[in-house]
């Protein structure tokens, strides 16, 4: 009502102002208008002044807001977005994420600092060891203790140290003052999923050995190449590429740990994507450190593990489950969509009875079972017969393969080779990598480095391996360095070992009192040091053992504690022990090693992906005579086998002694193993078998 009155008063005044505009003088009023001085409306007691002021501040302000509210909201949204990006940036790069409420100001960690190599002691006290059987194992190394903690985290990101910027600055200045021949202490371990180690750990030898690696930066510097530089690796002309092109696949991961099954599924997803397929991943447990790697490879992970994943799977051409642990998801999926059973290929990678019992109710419902080795297939078929389970089709066998990245570094032809990165060039770079890593670890040319890379648990047999190594190191056989026999008497000692291992053809033989080669070229002999010195010499060799993977999510805390207790009781053995964190950058470790040991117990290793990787790098393999290992390792040709359990300790120790004394035998076994990998265990071999499986499953549903 008041607004209409004001409008009524405004119109006559406007008419008067118009008629007087040419003759009268003007003066600005408080309302902002120009009114003639002689106008009747120009009076101090003008009743319109106050309403105009109120209208300007009240109604006029409302009108201004209405006409400009779009601009107002745009400004508000822009400010809010800027604040959000600022907060996200500070969160992503801050070292104090737990204290982010104060916007931490700690310096950023660069990728190169995160993976710098440092030699550290593994020191521990029993009171600092605690375990929680329902959660993951992480090893926290400190200056005096090693804590084996099973702590469940809210996310899968390795925790960061809480250190002030001043302390970090002092540490960086101190590291700069060290000799240039040593690498800076690492401040973080990228993608290793281990608890952070404090930088005050002494470099002197401690009770449990030394922590070394990972060597990612060393690989990048020497090889001048990293997995991040990889591009599409698909062979577009192959049957596999033609078969999967434009098709949709669902891959089911049971977890994301850096172990055989998740790594194999990740590489399968990568190959499918590079060949033009559409791939989605269902991850039942995000335990492990592969989530960032999946994101880097652009593998889409479905957030939902139930309804959404089921509906997505129904639209797919094929569902591939990569572990017996996927039984729960398969059961629910088939219960929800019974017709979906004809789309499921179950690639089972375990070989223990508890995994069979977990999955037996769904084995006869899926389209096809796929196993890794003949021994695993026979064992599961035997269990199925005992439980009267009739499968829908006979299982297929698809062994694992050496991925293109490792084959490339090993000098085996792969899809990553280019004119500037030929196989010969990579062999040269691998030798440089070997020398650099061994120097960082502190090894001499005469040292034999034995490595064993896997999660640390009883099934992998690390404690039995330590016992065998200790029997070699502490019996005085190496420390006393018995004087070698004269050349005329050497033949008898060699013959004894040759009869033991049936590899006389691999050993140097005697002719006219001189050491010559039987199956190895004289040029290779001339490049090596003489294995059997004259009567005045002694064996100046030592045995070193590197165990991985510290901090793996699959480690068993109690078992790790038993290893540490053993080393505490055998201090001489601990001086020859190295540990390395869990990491996907293993080419440097294979390059630096001389022998690989796979000491899996029970039914043995299902297949042993690490076995073929070691063979690709020319390493002889010492393995248990069980499971898939005995199918891969040809005794006395590509390696040496020993029994499982404690009876195998003595044989394993004898095999270690034998390879320590005979470099030529090591080399020839490595050459034979490398040939076998090139003939049977490269990527093209695995995907050729996958073609047969996919054709059978898609023929009829």
XYZ file of C-alpha atoms in Angstrom:
701
model
C 0.000 0.000 0.000
C 2.772 2.375 0.935
C 4.568 1.532 -2.301
C 1.550 2.472 -4.403
C 1.193 5.806 -2.569
C 4.813 6.702 -3.201
C 4.403 5.889 -6.854
C 1.329 8.175 -7.013
C 3.272 11.107 -5.536
C 6.190 10.490 -7.834
C 4.298 10.922 -11.137
C 3.044 14.596 -10.638
C 6.443 15.679 -9.412
C 8.024 14.106 -12.465
C 5.693 16.092 -14.747
C 6.522 19.354 -12.996
C 10.242 18.655 -13.180
C 9.947 18.082 -16.910
C 8.168 21.355 -17.517
C 10.688 23.336 -15.458
C 13.819 21.569 -16.649
C 14.800 24.323 -19.092
C 14.320 27.365 -16.867
C 14.827 26.603 -13.217
C 17.997 25.965 -11.272
C 18.717 22.461 -10.040
C 19.990 21.105 -6.777
C 20.614 17.478 -5.841
C 18.230 16.208 -3.242
C 18.943 13.532 -0.718
C 17.076 11.083 -2.902
C 19.596 11.598 -5.684
C 17.227 13.453 -8.024
C 17.704 16.975 -9.495
C 14.767 19.304 -8.639
C 14.322 23.006 -9.601
C 15.033 25.338 -6.711
C 11.770 27.209 -7.218
C 9.686 24.000 -7.453
C 7.029 23.552 -4.764
C 8.461 20.174 -4.082
C 11.799 21.756 -3.133
C 10.978 22.384 0.492
C 12.780 21.300 3.669
C 9.615 19.783 4.936
C 9.167 17.755 1.747
C 7.274 14.726 2.921
C 8.668 12.607 0.099
C 12.245 12.778 1.368
C 11.906 10.252 4.126
C 9.886 7.724 2.123
C 12.402 7.998 -0.696
C 15.240 7.272 1.729
C 13.406 4.288 3.142
C 12.563 3.039 -0.308
C 16.213 3.383 -1.354
C 17.504 1.436 1.571
C 14.699 -1.095 1.860
C 12.589 -1.653 -1.188
C 15.272 -0.355 -3.560
C 17.824 -2.735 -2.021
C 15.427 -5.635 -2.502
C 14.917 -4.651 -6.113
C 18.702 -4.469 -6.619
C 19.184 -7.900 -5.101
C 16.468 -9.401 -7.275
C 17.984 -7.994 -10.419
C 21.534 -9.039 -9.522
C 21.073 -12.249 -7.530
C 22.421 -14.361 -10.396
C 25.699 -12.452 -10.252
C 25.686 -12.756 -6.476
C 25.311 -16.523 -6.579
C 27.994 -16.871 -9.246
C 30.425 -14.953 -7.053
C 29.503 -17.095 -4.053
C 29.958 -20.349 -6.004
C 33.306 -19.176 -7.380
C 34.521 -18.342 -3.876
C 33.334 -21.701 -2.548
C 35.010 -23.614 -5.410
C 38.282 -21.764 -4.855
C 38.161 -22.593 -1.155
C 37.431 -26.256 -1.963
C 40.368 -26.562 -4.395
C 42.622 -24.860 -1.878
C 41.624 -27.259 0.898
C 41.988 -30.277 -1.401
C 45.426 -29.174 -2.547
C 46.639 -28.636 0.988
C 45.223 -32.028 1.994
C 46.893 -33.823 -0.916
C 50.351 -32.367 -0.270
C 50.385 -31.848 3.471
C 52.521 -34.113 5.677
C 50.098 -33.608 8.595
C 46.881 -35.076 7.264
C 45.827 -36.214 10.721
C 46.136 -32.626 11.945
C 44.698 -31.018 8.862
C 42.236 -28.959 10.851
C 45.066 -26.488 11.235
C 46.096 -26.629 7.527
C 49.504 -28.188 8.091
C 52.467 -26.415 6.639
C 54.872 -29.336 6.339
C 56.924 -29.545 3.148
C 55.829 -31.769 0.310
C 57.306 -35.190 -0.328
C 58.544 -35.682 -3.853
C 58.422 -39.007 -5.638
C 62.214 -39.203 -5.870
C 62.646 -38.641 -2.131
C 60.004 -41.223 -1.452
C 61.924 -44.095 -2.998
C 65.546 -43.260 -2.266
C 67.595 -46.230 -1.145
C 68.726 -46.487 2.457
C 70.429 -49.228 4.393
C 68.838 -49.611 7.758
C 69.004 -51.990 10.709
C 66.111 -54.186 11.667
C 66.273 -53.913 15.439
C 63.589 -55.313 17.694
C 62.492 -56.174 21.207
C 59.940 -58.832 22.020
C 57.802 -56.512 24.124
C 57.217 -54.298 21.099
C 55.646 -57.067 19.024
C 51.859 -57.183 18.994
C 49.412 -58.901 16.690
C 45.777 -58.749 15.704
C 44.795 -61.788 13.645
C 41.889 -60.042 11.933
C 43.898 -57.228 10.443
C 46.954 -56.558 8.334
C 50.636 -56.949 9.187
C 52.906 -53.960 9.004
C 56.495 -53.738 10.163
C 57.499 -50.450 11.740
C 61.267 -50.090 11.957
C 62.720 -47.765 14.586
C 66.216 -47.099 15.926
C 65.874 -49.753 18.609
C 62.727 -51.767 17.908
C 60.847 -53.392 15.098
C 57.113 -53.393 15.777
C 55.060 -56.043 14.025
C 51.611 -54.504 14.197
C 48.345 -55.709 12.724
C 46.428 -52.474 12.489
C 43.372 -51.894 10.349
C 43.315 -48.493 8.707
C 40.385 -46.521 7.405
C 42.079 -46.206 4.052
C 44.769 -47.977 2.104
C 47.250 -45.138 2.034
C 50.556 -45.627 3.882
C 50.763 -43.477 6.981
C 53.073 -40.455 6.954
C 55.492 -39.407 9.651
C 54.521 -36.483 11.802
C 57.596 -34.346 11.797
C 57.977 -30.613 11.955
C 59.312 -28.684 8.991
C 62.297 -27.534 11.076
C 63.319 -31.119 11.861
C 62.933 -32.132 8.225
C 65.062 -29.192 7.155
C 67.801 -30.179 9.582
C 67.717 -33.756 8.295
C 67.970 -32.626 4.700
C 70.931 -30.398 5.509
C 72.583 -33.292 7.337
C 72.026 -35.624 4.382
C 73.678 -33.118 2.052
C 76.797 -33.231 4.196
C 77.264 -36.947 3.600
C 79.589 -38.342 1.007
C 78.355 -38.130 -2.556
C 78.764 -41.863 -3.041
C 75.752 -42.610 -0.809
C 72.158 -42.012 -1.640
C 70.035 -39.829 0.609
C 68.046 -41.620 3.304
C 64.557 -42.299 2.077
C 61.796 -40.328 3.756
C 58.919 -42.348 2.390
C 58.331 -45.670 0.667
C 55.951 -45.180 -2.246
C 53.348 -47.879 -2.838
C 55.073 -50.158 -0.341
C 52.288 -50.283 2.255
C 54.648 -50.387 5.198
C 54.834 -48.294 8.302
C 57.199 -45.364 8.029
C 60.769 -45.831 9.220
C 62.390 -43.119 11.265
C 65.550 -41.673 9.710
C 67.572 -42.081 12.916
C 68.043 -45.806 12.282
C 71.802 -46.499 12.467
C 73.548 -47.891 9.401
C 75.749 -50.257 11.442
C 74.787 -53.910 11.425
C 72.197 -54.772 14.042
C 70.517 -57.804 15.491
C 68.274 -58.730 12.590
C 70.064 -57.580 9.454
C 69.698 -54.596 7.157
C 66.712 -53.102 5.368
C 67.487 -52.146 1.762
C 65.468 -50.735 -1.100
C 63.188 -50.221 -2.824
C 65.307 -49.291 -5.812
C 62.753 -47.582 -8.051
C 64.780 -44.371 -8.525
C 67.886 -46.413 -9.358
C 65.949 -48.290 -12.033
C 64.631 -45.060 -13.540
C 68.070 -43.455 -13.587
C 69.936 -46.359 -15.167
C 67.276 -47.841 -17.429
C 66.025 -44.402 -18.517
C 62.596 -45.977 -18.619
C 59.818 -46.673 -16.138
C 56.452 -48.502 -16.259
C 54.726 -45.104 -16.348
C 56.107 -44.623 -19.864
C 54.409 -47.721 -21.195
C 51.796 -47.416 -23.905
C 49.412 -49.917 -25.463
C 51.018 -53.358 -25.549
C 48.298 -55.236 -27.410
C 49.173 -57.236 -30.490
C 46.369 -55.963 -32.700
C 46.912 -58.713 -35.243
C 46.620 -61.539 -32.713
C 43.605 -63.748 -32.088
C 43.200 -62.432 -28.549
C 42.843 -58.824 -29.715
C 40.329 -59.737 -32.434
C 38.308 -61.749 -29.940
C 38.027 -59.183 -27.119
C 37.697 -56.044 -29.268
C 34.622 -53.979 -28.232
C 33.491 -56.624 -25.741
C 32.704 -55.967 -22.079
C 34.442 -57.756 -19.209
C 34.040 -57.774 -15.440
C 37.126 -58.778 -13.426
C 36.627 -59.700 -9.761
C 39.600 -59.053 -7.429
C 39.544 -60.588 -3.963
C 42.038 -57.945 -2.699
C 44.656 -55.494 -3.920
C 47.797 -56.823 -2.249
C 51.058 -57.075 -4.203
C 50.772 -60.827 -4.561
C 50.352 -63.180 -7.497
C 46.561 -63.230 -7.942
C 45.860 -59.456 -7.803
C 48.901 -58.644 -9.942
C 47.877 -61.212 -12.564
C 44.312 -59.877 -12.676
C 45.588 -56.302 -12.976
C 47.765 -57.220 -15.940
C 44.878 -59.099 -17.567
C 42.712 -55.982 -17.211
C 45.496 -53.858 -18.720
C 45.807 -56.158 -21.711
C 42.054 -56.217 -22.284
C 41.915 -52.427 -22.216
C 44.830 -52.062 -24.623
C 43.073 -54.468 -27.016
C 39.921 -52.335 -27.140
C 37.731 -54.078 -24.569
C 35.651 -52.371 -21.886
C 36.759 -53.466 -18.418
C 35.285 -52.881 -14.968
C 36.783 -54.243 -11.749
C 34.956 -55.426 -8.658
C 37.242 -55.320 -5.616
C 36.013 -57.327 -2.638
C 38.685 -55.969 -0.290
C 40.794 -52.889 -0.907
C 43.489 -54.226 1.381
C 46.838 -53.648 -0.278
C 48.601 -50.996 -2.297
C 47.395 -51.535 -5.866
C 44.528 -49.024 -5.939
C 46.775 -46.226 -7.162
C 48.231 -48.539 -9.806
C 44.745 -49.450 -11.019
C 43.950 -45.755 -11.315
C 47.184 -45.124 -13.245
C 46.287 -47.870 -15.682
C 42.761 -46.422 -16.011
C 41.056 -49.563 -14.773
C 37.587 -48.571 -13.576
C 36.784 -49.880 -10.103
C 33.100 -50.218 -9.229
C 32.385 -48.717 -5.822
C 29.509 -51.074 -5.141
C 30.211 -54.757 -4.502
C 26.558 -55.822 -4.608
C 23.614 -54.609 -6.716
C 25.513 -52.307 -9.069
C 28.241 -54.870 -9.707
C 25.628 -57.579 -10.319
C 23.739 -55.452 -12.846
C 26.978 -54.470 -14.568
C 28.058 -58.118 -14.724
C 24.767 -59.130 -16.359
C 25.473 -56.708 -19.210
C 29.023 -58.006 -19.681
C 30.130 -60.625 -22.165
C 32.267 -62.435 -19.599
C 32.959 -62.327 -15.865
C 36.414 -63.488 -14.721
C 36.883 -64.091 -10.989
C 40.529 -64.243 -9.945
C 40.594 -66.166 -6.665
C 38.783 -68.846 -4.682
C 37.951 -66.084 -2.182
C 35.538 -64.656 -4.780
C 33.102 -67.492 -3.902
C 30.863 -65.219 -1.816
C 30.405 -62.721 -4.651
C 29.765 -65.497 -7.190
C 27.125 -67.079 -4.923
C 25.270 -63.785 -4.497
C 25.526 -62.944 -8.188
C 24.090 -66.289 -9.341
C 21.407 -66.084 -6.647
C 20.383 -62.677 -7.986
C 20.756 -63.555 -11.694
C 20.686 -67.352 -12.211
C 21.374 -66.961 -15.928
C 24.622 -65.155 -15.082
C 26.267 -68.461 -14.124
C 26.936 -69.113 -17.820
C 29.040 -65.956 -17.976
C 31.455 -66.758 -15.130
C 35.002 -68.045 -15.623
C 36.639 -68.833 -12.292
C 40.437 -68.495 -12.441
C 41.428 -70.156 -9.148
C 44.965 -69.444 -7.961
C 45.049 -71.223 -4.576
C 45.823 -74.830 -3.757
C 44.919 -75.413 -0.129
C 41.985 -77.403 1.260
C 40.531 -74.468 3.173
C 40.108 -72.566 -0.101
C 38.353 -75.556 -1.646
C 35.974 -75.791 1.309
C 35.271 -72.070 0.978
C 34.318 -72.329 -2.681
C 32.962 -75.856 -3.160
C 29.275 -74.836 -3.142
C 29.747 -72.697 -6.255
C 32.212 -74.806 -8.251
C 29.544 -76.684 -10.211
C 27.505 -73.552 -10.973
C 29.989 -71.501 -12.997
C 30.663 -71.972 -16.689
C 34.302 -73.052 -16.329
C 37.136 -73.453 -13.844
C 40.666 -72.421 -14.793
C 43.799 -73.490 -12.898
C 47.458 -72.487 -13.050
C 49.195 -75.865 -13.147
C 48.563 -79.514 -13.812
C 49.212 -80.482 -10.185
C 46.687 -77.914 -8.934
C 44.048 -79.117 -11.397
C 44.512 -82.747 -10.346
C 44.288 -81.808 -6.677
C 41.031 -79.854 -7.059
C 39.474 -82.568 -9.225
C 40.367 -85.070 -6.512
C 38.643 -82.933 -3.875
C 35.611 -82.546 -6.138
C 35.413 -86.319 -6.518
C 35.580 -86.762 -2.745
C 32.712 -84.283 -2.313
C 30.709 -85.695 -5.272
C 30.854 -82.368 -7.106
C 30.241 -82.650 -10.853
C 31.626 -79.707 -12.804
C 29.829 -78.242 -15.827
C 32.948 -78.627 -17.996
C 36.458 -79.951 -17.709
C 38.864 -77.335 -16.257
C 41.386 -75.471 -18.369
C 44.996 -74.735 -17.387
C 46.404 -71.243 -17.994
C 49.882 -70.751 -16.475
C 50.964 -67.241 -15.567
C 53.506 -65.328 -17.609
C 56.321 -62.827 -17.206
C 54.847 -59.384 -17.820
C 56.177 -57.167 -20.575
C 57.935 -54.741 -18.221
C 60.109 -57.417 -16.607
C 60.764 -59.183 -19.905
C 61.800 -55.836 -21.366
C 64.307 -55.132 -18.560
C 65.564 -58.724 -18.656
C 66.468 -58.301 -22.324
C 63.784 -60.639 -23.676
C 61.952 -59.362 -26.781
C 58.622 -57.747 -25.870
C 56.105 -55.238 -27.166
C 57.952 -52.448 -25.336
C 61.155 -52.746 -27.367
C 62.007 -49.890 -29.728
C 65.092 -49.135 -31.854
C 66.506 -47.048 -28.998
C 65.599 -49.748 -26.424
C 66.644 -52.927 -28.188
C 67.153 -56.204 -26.340
C 70.948 -55.890 -26.557
C 70.757 -52.381 -25.138
C 68.603 -53.551 -22.255
C 71.032 -56.365 -21.437
C 73.771 -53.752 -21.062
C 71.557 -51.570 -18.884
C 70.595 -54.538 -16.744
C 74.277 -55.207 -16.041
C 74.736 -51.577 -14.995
C 71.672 -51.893 -12.774
C 73.123 -55.011 -11.169
C 76.411 -53.316 -10.366
C 74.729 -50.223 -8.964
C 72.289 -52.085 -6.705
C 74.921 -54.486 -5.386
C 77.147 -51.531 -4.581
C 74.344 -49.854 -2.657
C 73.671 -53.031 -0.703
C 77.382 -53.416 0.000
C 78.108 -56.646 -1.881
C 81.402 -57.733 -3.391
C 81.779 -59.423 -6.749
C 82.478 -62.718 -5.007
C 79.316 -62.596 -2.842
C 76.430 -64.846 -3.861
C 73.151 -63.053 -3.241
C 70.196 -65.383 -2.717
C 66.745 -63.775 -2.774
C 63.250 -64.945 -1.854
C 60.386 -62.539 -2.582
C 56.907 -63.240 -1.235
C 54.655 -62.496 1.681
C 56.142 -63.725 4.952
C 54.061 -66.613 6.275
C 54.555 -70.296 7.163
C 53.392 -71.473 3.754
C 56.361 -69.724 2.100
C 58.918 -71.394 4.386
C 61.185 -68.433 5.197
C 62.089 -69.836 8.626
C 63.238 -73.128 7.096
C 65.260 -71.152 4.568
C 66.937 -69.221 7.386
C 67.813 -72.488 9.091
C 69.442 -73.812 5.916
C 71.389 -70.598 5.358
C 72.501 -70.610 8.970
C 73.798 -74.165 8.655
C 75.956 -73.019 5.729
C 77.220 -69.882 7.448
C 77.832 -71.153 10.968
C 79.304 -74.597 10.393
C 82.672 -73.023 9.678
C 82.555 -74.234 6.080
C 82.830 -70.672 4.825
C 84.425 -68.936 7.753
C 87.313 -71.354 8.017
C 87.843 -71.320 4.257
C 89.478 -74.698 3.966
C 92.525 -74.651 1.796
C 91.710 -75.961 -1.592
C 93.270 -79.086 -2.878
C 95.833 -79.034 -5.593
C 94.609 -79.171 -9.135
C 95.440 -82.844 -9.315
C 93.024 -83.514 -6.431
C 90.227 -81.145 -7.424
C 88.661 -83.615 -9.809
C 87.655 -85.922 -6.949
C 85.796 -83.157 -5.100
C 83.963 -82.034 -8.206
C 82.976 -85.556 -9.098
C 81.352 -86.035 -5.680
C 79.159 -82.970 -6.169
C 78.444 -83.923 -9.758
C 77.238 -87.378 -8.721
C 75.087 -85.750 -6.054
C 73.312 -83.416 -8.458
C 73.774 -85.302 -11.752
C 75.061 -82.263 -13.571
C 78.551 -83.318 -14.529
C 78.032 -81.760 -17.961
C 77.631 -78.317 -16.403
C 80.833 -78.388 -14.396
C 84.357 -77.499 -15.426
C 86.401 -80.625 -16.081
C 90.103 -81.271 -16.049
C 92.248 -81.868 -19.076
C 96.013 -82.167 -18.782
C 95.874 -80.531 -15.357
C 93.935 -77.491 -16.555
C 90.364 -76.391 -15.948
C 88.349 -76.371 -19.178
C 84.673 -76.118 -19.978
C 82.452 -78.942 -21.082
C 79.341 -77.123 -22.381
C 80.326 -73.511 -21.826
C 82.341 -71.419 -24.246
C 85.944 -70.632 -23.412
C 85.190 -66.938 -23.839
C 82.697 -66.989 -20.975
C 85.255 -68.812 -18.865
C 87.894 -66.184 -19.532
C 85.525 -63.417 -18.433
C 84.937 -65.039 -15.050
C 87.230 -65.473 -12.122
C 88.666 -68.928 -11.735
C 86.193 -70.956 -9.679
C 88.754 -73.350 -8.303
C 91.982 -71.539 -7.347
C 95.361 -73.146 -6.898
C 96.568 -74.794 -3.742
C 97.684 -71.493 -2.219
C 94.275 -69.896 -2.525
C 91.090 -70.071 -0.483
C 87.450 -69.552 -1.357
C 86.918 -65.837 -0.764
C 83.157 -66.059 -1.131
C 80.225 -65.440 1.169
C 76.525 -66.188 1.151
C 73.998 -63.350 1.492
C 70.229 -63.732 1.779
C 67.616 -61.089 0.929
C 64.053 -61.675 2.183
C 60.960 -59.815 0.993
C 58.476 -58.450 1.522
C 58.598 -56.356 4.668
C 55.246 -54.683 5.297
C 53.194 -56.912 2.995
C 49.525 -57.004 3.953
C 49.671 -60.799 3.749
C 52.441 -61.176 6.337
C 51.703 -63.142 9.512
C 52.924 -61.254 12.577
C 53.596 -64.321 14.717
C 55.632 -65.892 11.944
C 57.660 -62.719 11.448
C 58.364 -62.773 15.166
C 59.660 -66.344 14.917
C 62.111 -65.256 12.196
C 63.369 -62.414 14.368
C 63.761 -64.689 17.359
C 65.804 -67.098 15.258
C 68.129 -64.329 14.084
C 68.514 -63.100 17.645
C 69.795 -66.540 18.572
C 72.126 -66.664 15.538
C 73.918 -63.307 15.385
C 76.461 -64.522 12.835
C 73.657 -65.362 10.421
C 72.000 -61.973 10.895
C 75.116 -60.277 9.508
C 74.354 -61.841 6.131
C 70.609 -61.090 6.055
C 68.910 -58.289 4.133
C 65.251 -57.307 4.091
C 63.337 -55.329 1.474
C 59.898 -53.665 1.525
C 56.910 -54.783 -0.489
C 57.097 -53.157 -3.902
C 56.190 -53.752 -7.536
C 59.642 -52.541 -8.653
C 61.474 -55.880 -8.486
C 63.624 -55.766 -11.649
C 66.517 -54.304 -9.668
C 66.339 -57.145 -7.138
C 66.363 -59.858 -9.797
C 69.230 -58.091 -11.560
C 71.348 -57.954 -8.392
C 70.703 -61.575 -7.363
C 72.614 -64.755 -8.193
C 70.155 -67.427 -7.004
C 66.418 -67.527 -6.322
C 64.809 -69.728 -3.647
C 61.128 -70.651 -3.551
C 60.642 -72.717 -0.414
C 56.843 -73.152 -0.382
C 55.634 -75.869 1.965
C 52.626 -78.165 2.199
C 51.269 -78.885 -1.261
C 53.831 -76.482 -2.640
C 53.419 -73.359 -4.707
C 50.329 -73.298 -6.904
C 52.450 -72.066 -9.775
C 55.084 -69.571 -8.696
C 55.025 -66.378 -10.711
C 58.259 -65.254 -9.039
C 59.875 -68.479 -10.221
C 59.487 -67.698 -13.913
C 60.425 -64.046 -13.306
C 63.704 -65.136 -11.696
C 64.355 -67.544 -14.572
C 63.750 -64.721 -17.059
C 66.643 -62.855 -15.413
C 68.907 -65.889 -15.751
C 68.786 -67.065 -12.116
C 68.973 -70.738 -11.115
C 66.046 -71.674 -8.873
C 66.204 -73.759 -5.702
C 62.662 -74.950 -5.037
C 60.626 -77.490 -3.140
C 59.725 -80.669 -4.962
C 55.986 -80.009 -4.807
C 53.159 -78.207 -6.569
C 53.751 -76.100 -9.629
C 57.424 -75.578 -8.812
C 58.372 -79.082 -9.896
C 56.563 -78.460 -13.206
C 58.534 -75.253 -13.857
C 61.974 -76.104 -12.450
C 63.688 -78.965 -14.232
C 65.952 -80.609 -11.680
C 69.661 -80.329 -12.516
C 68.853 -78.271 -15.614
C 67.176 -75.000 -14.624
C 67.683 -75.420 -10.889
C 67.743 -77.866 -7.996
C 64.802 -79.284 -6.025
C 64.601 -80.341 -2.391
C 61.888 -81.988 -0.215
C 59.361 -79.967 1.784
C 59.578 -79.597 5.558
C 62.572 -80.018 7.826
C 63.940 -82.996 5.859
C 64.535 -80.579 2.996
C 66.732 -78.260 5.077
C 69.846 -80.389 4.718
C 69.368 -80.808 0.965
C 68.731 -77.088 0.521
C 71.895 -76.276 2.469
C 73.888 -78.663 0.277
C 72.438 -77.055 -2.863
C 73.400 -73.606 -1.596
C 76.961 -74.766 -0.933
C 77.169 -76.336 -4.355
C 76.050 -73.215 -6.235
C 78.295 -71.044 -4.061
C 81.348 -72.973 -5.189
C 80.354 -73.345 -8.836
C 79.674 -70.153 -10.727
C 79.695 -71.969 -14.045
C 76.885 -74.264 -12.934
C 74.895 -71.221 -11.765
C 75.339 -69.531 -15.097
C 74.413 -72.540 -17.206
C 71.290 -73.258 -15.136
C 70.286 -69.626 -15.537
C 70.741 -69.815 -19.309
C 68.553 -72.914 -19.506
C 65.872 -71.346 -17.333
C 65.802 -68.230 -19.490
C 65.334 -70.376 -22.599
C 62.388 -72.157 -20.997
C 60.705 -68.855 -20.162
C 61.054 -67.679 -23.744
C 59.546 -70.931 -24.966
C 56.631 -71.251 -22.523
C 56.020 -68.381 -20.126
C 55.786 -65.097 -22.030
C 52.645 -63.023 -22.453
C 51.764 -64.413 -25.854
C 51.753 -67.940 -24.472
C 49.277 -67.106 -21.707
C 46.869 -65.179 -23.936
C 46.919 -67.910 -26.550
C 45.406 -70.207 -23.917
C 42.988 -67.477 -22.868
C 41.630 -67.415 -26.420
C 40.590 -71.061 -26.093
C 38.801 -70.363 -22.806
C 36.947 -67.290 -24.084
C 35.846 -69.080 -27.258
C 34.472 -72.011 -25.254
C 32.626 -69.761 -22.822
C 31.113 -67.457 -25.445
C 30.079 -70.241 -27.803
C 26.904 -70.867 -25.822
C 25.604 -69.413 -22.585
